[in-house]
Coordinates of C-alpha atoms in Angstrom, one line a residue:
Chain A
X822 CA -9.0 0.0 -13.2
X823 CA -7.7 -2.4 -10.8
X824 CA -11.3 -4.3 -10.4
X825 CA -11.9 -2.9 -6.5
X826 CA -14.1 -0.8 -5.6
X827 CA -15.0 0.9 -2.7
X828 CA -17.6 3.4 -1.7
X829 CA -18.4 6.0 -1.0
X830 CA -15.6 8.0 -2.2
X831 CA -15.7 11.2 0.0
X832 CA -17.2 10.7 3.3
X833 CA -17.9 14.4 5.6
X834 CA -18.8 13.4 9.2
X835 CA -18.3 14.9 12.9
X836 CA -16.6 13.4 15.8
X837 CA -18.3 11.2 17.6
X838 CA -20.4 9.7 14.8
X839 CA -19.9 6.1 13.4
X840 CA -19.0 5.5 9.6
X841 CA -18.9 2.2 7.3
X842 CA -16.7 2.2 4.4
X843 CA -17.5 -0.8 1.6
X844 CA -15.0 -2.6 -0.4
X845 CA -15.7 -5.4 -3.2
X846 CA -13.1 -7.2 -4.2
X847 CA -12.0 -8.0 -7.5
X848 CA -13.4 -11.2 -9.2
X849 CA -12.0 -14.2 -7.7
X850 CA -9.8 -12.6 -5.1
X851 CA -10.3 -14.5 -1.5
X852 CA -8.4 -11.8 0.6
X853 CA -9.1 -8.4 1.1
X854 CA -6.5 -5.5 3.2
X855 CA -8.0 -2.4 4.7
X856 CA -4.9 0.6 5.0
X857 CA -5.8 3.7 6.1
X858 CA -3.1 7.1 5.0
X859 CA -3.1 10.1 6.9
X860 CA -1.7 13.0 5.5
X861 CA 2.3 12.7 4.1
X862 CA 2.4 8.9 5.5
X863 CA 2.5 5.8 4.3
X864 CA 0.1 3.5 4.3
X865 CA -0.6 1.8 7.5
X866 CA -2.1 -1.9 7.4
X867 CA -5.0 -1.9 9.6
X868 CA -6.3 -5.7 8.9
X869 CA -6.7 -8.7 6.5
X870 CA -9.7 -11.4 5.7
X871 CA -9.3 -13.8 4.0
X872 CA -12.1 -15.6 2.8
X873 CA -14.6 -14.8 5.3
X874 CA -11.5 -15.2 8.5
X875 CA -9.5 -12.9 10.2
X876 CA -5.9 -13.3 9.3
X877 CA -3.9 -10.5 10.0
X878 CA -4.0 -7.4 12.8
X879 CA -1.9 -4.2 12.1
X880 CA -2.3 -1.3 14.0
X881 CA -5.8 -1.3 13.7
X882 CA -7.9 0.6 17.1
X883 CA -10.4 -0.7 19.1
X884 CA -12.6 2.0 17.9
X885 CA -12.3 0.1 14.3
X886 CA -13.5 -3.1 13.3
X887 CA -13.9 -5.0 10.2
X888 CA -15.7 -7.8 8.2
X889 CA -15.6 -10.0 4.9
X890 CA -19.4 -11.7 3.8
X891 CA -19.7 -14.7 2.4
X892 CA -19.6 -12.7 -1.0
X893 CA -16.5 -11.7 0.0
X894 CA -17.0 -7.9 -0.2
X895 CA -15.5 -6.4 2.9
X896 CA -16.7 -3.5 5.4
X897 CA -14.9 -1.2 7.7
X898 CA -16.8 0.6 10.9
X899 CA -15.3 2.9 12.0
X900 CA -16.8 4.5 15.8
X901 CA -16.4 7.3 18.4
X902 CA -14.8 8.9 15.2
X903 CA -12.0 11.7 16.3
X904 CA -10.8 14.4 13.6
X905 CA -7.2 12.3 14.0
X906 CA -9.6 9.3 11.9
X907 CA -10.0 12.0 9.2
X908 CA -7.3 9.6 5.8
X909 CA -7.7 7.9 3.0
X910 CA -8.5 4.1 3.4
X911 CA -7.9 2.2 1.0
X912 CA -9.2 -1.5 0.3
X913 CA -7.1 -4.2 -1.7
X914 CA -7.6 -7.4 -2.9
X915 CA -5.7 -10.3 -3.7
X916 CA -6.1 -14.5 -4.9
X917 CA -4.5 -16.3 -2.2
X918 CA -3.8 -15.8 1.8
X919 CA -0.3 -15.8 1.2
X920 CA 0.1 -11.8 0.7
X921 CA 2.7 -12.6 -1.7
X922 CA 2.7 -10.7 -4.9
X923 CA 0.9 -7.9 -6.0
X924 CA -2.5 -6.7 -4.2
X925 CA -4.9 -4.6 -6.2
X926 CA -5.8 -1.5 -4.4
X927 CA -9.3 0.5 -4.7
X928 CA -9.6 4.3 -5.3
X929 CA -9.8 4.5 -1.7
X930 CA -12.3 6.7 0.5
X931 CA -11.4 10.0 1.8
X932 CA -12.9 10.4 5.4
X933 CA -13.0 14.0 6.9
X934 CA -13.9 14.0 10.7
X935 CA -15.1 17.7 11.4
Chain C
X219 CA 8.9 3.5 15.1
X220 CA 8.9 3.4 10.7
X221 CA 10.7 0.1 9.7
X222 CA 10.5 1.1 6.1
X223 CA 11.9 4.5 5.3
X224 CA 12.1 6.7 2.4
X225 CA 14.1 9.2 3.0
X226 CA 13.5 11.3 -0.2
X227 CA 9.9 13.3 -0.1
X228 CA 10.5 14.5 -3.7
X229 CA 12.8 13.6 -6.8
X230 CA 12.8 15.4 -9.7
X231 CA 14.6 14.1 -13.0
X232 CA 14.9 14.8 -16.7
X233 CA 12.7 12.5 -18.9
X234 CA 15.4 10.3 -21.0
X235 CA 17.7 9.9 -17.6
X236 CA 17.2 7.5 -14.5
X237 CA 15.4 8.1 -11.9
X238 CA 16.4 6.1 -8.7
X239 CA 14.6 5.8 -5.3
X240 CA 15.5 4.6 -2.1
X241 CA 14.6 3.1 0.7
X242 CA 15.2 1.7 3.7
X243 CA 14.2 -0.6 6.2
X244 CA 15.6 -1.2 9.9
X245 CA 14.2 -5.0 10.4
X246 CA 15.8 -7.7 9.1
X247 CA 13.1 -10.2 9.2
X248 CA 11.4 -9.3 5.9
X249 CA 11.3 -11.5 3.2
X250 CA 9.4 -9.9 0.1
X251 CA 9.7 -6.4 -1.3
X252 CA 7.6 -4.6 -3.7
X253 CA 7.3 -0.9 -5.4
X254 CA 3.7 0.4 -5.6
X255 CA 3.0 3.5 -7.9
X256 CA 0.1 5.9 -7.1
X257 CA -1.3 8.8 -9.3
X258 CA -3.5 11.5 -7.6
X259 CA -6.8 10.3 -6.8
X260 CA -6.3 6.5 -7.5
X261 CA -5.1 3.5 -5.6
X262 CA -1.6 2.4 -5.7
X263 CA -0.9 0.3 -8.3
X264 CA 1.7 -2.5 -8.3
X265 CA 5.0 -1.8 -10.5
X266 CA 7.5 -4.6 -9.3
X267 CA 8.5 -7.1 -6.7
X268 CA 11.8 -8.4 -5.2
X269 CA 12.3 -11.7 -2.8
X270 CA 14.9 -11.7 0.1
X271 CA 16.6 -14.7 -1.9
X272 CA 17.2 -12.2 -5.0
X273 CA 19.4 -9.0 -5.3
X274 CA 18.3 -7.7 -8.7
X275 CA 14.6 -8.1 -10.2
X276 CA 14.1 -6.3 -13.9
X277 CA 10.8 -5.5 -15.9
X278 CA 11.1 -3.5 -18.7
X279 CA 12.7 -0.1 -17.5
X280 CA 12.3 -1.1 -14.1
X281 CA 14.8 -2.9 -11.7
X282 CA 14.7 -3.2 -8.4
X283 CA 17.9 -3.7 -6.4
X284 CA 18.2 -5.2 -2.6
X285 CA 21.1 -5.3 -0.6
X286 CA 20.8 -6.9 2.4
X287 CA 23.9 -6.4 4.0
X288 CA 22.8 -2.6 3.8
X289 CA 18.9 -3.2 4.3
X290 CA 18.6 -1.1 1.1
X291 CA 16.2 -1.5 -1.6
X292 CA 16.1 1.1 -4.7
X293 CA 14.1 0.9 -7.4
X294 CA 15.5 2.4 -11.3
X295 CA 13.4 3.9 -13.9
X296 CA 15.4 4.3 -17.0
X297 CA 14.7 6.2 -19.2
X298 CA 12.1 8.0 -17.4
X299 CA 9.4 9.1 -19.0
X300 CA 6.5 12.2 -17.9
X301 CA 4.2 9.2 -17.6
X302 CA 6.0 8.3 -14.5
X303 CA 5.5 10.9 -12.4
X304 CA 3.7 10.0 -9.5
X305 CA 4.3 9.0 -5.9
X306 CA 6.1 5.8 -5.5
X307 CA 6.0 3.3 -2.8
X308 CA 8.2 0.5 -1.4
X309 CA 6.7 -1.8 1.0
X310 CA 8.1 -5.6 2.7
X311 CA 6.6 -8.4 4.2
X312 CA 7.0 -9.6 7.4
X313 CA 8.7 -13.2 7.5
X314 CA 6.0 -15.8 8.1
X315 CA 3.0 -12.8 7.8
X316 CA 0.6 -11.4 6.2
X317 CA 1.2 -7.9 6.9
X318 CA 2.9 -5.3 4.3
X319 CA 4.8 -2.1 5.9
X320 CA 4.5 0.9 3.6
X321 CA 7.1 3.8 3.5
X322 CA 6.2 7.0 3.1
X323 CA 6.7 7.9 -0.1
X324 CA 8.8 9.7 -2.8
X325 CA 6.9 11.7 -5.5
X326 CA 8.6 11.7 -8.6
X327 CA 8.3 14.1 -11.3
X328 CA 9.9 13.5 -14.8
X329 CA 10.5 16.7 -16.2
X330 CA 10.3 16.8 -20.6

């Protein structure tokens, strides 16, 4: 248990529809990363927070967008959802801003757009 | 465009012998390099991590190797053990970011 969660864990929706995906970090950690992995690829950064800030883009779409509360947990919307969207997004969490060393990932949440 | 590559989709290896995977990346301005290990239905979890300044990192039966000249990272397992069969990932930091680029993949299986 790497101390992030995320919820839900399976999440059925149609295109079209808009969908928020929840990530708590673990204890302590100030930055969170969202990936998203579609099937057989790797996992694509989409954005970091760190402590409540934007602080990193990756090839995240317009149709996404992201947040980190002053509790630190994290969301992802995701909107105008196409059956492309349908992957696993993971959420991970780490101490500093840096990004180096190890980040903790969640179980991630498997999205399928119908 | 990938900038990290593995090359190997699947490996399969004896438990008792090394297992080594490979990758590859096409951009020289990373500076950090890790191996992430992911079972079926979990988040990757973090195995072991290599800097730019460094060409050998080892933790127990794991080393990771980086040659720069070759842009060529490759992590060992020995000896490998049924335990370790999962999918592994490399990933490297972007110089001066915060952003990680994942390869694809290689799922391992450690046959007994």
């Amino acid at each position: 248990d790497s101390g992030v969660t995320q919820t839900p864990k399976h999440l059925i929706t149609a295109t079209g529809q808009r969908v928020t995906l929840r990530c708590s970090p673990r204890s302590g950690d100030l930055s969170v990363y969202w990936y998203q992995q579609s099937l057989d690829q790797g996992l694509q950064f989409l954005i970091q927070y760190y402590n409540g800030e934007e602080r990193a883009k990756g090839n995240i779409l317009e149709r996404f967008s992201a947040q980190q509360f002053p509790d630190l947990h994290s969301e992802l919307n995701l909107s105008s959802l196409e059956l492309g969207d349908s992957a696993l997004y993971f959420c991970a969490s780490s101490p500093g801003t840096s990004g180096v060393g190890e980040q903790f990932f969640g179980p991630g949440t498997r999205l399928t757009v119908l | 465009d990938q900038q990290v590559k593995q090359n190997s989709p699947s490996l399969s290896v004896q438990e008792g012998r090394i297992s080594i995977l490979n990758c590859d990346y096409t951009n020289s301005m990373f500076d950090y390099f890790l191996w992430y290990k992911k079972y079926p239905a979990e988040g990757p979890t973090f195995l072991i991590s290599i800097s730019s300044i460094k060409d050998k990192n080892e933790d127990g039966r794991f080393t990771v190797f980086l040659n720069k000249s070759a842009k060529h990272l490759s992590l060992h397992i020995v000896p490998s053990q049924p335990g370790d069969s999962a999918v592994y990932f490399c990933a490297a930091r972007g110089i001066g970011t915060y952003k990680y680029i994942f390869g694809t993949g290689t799922r391992l299986k450690v046959l007994a």
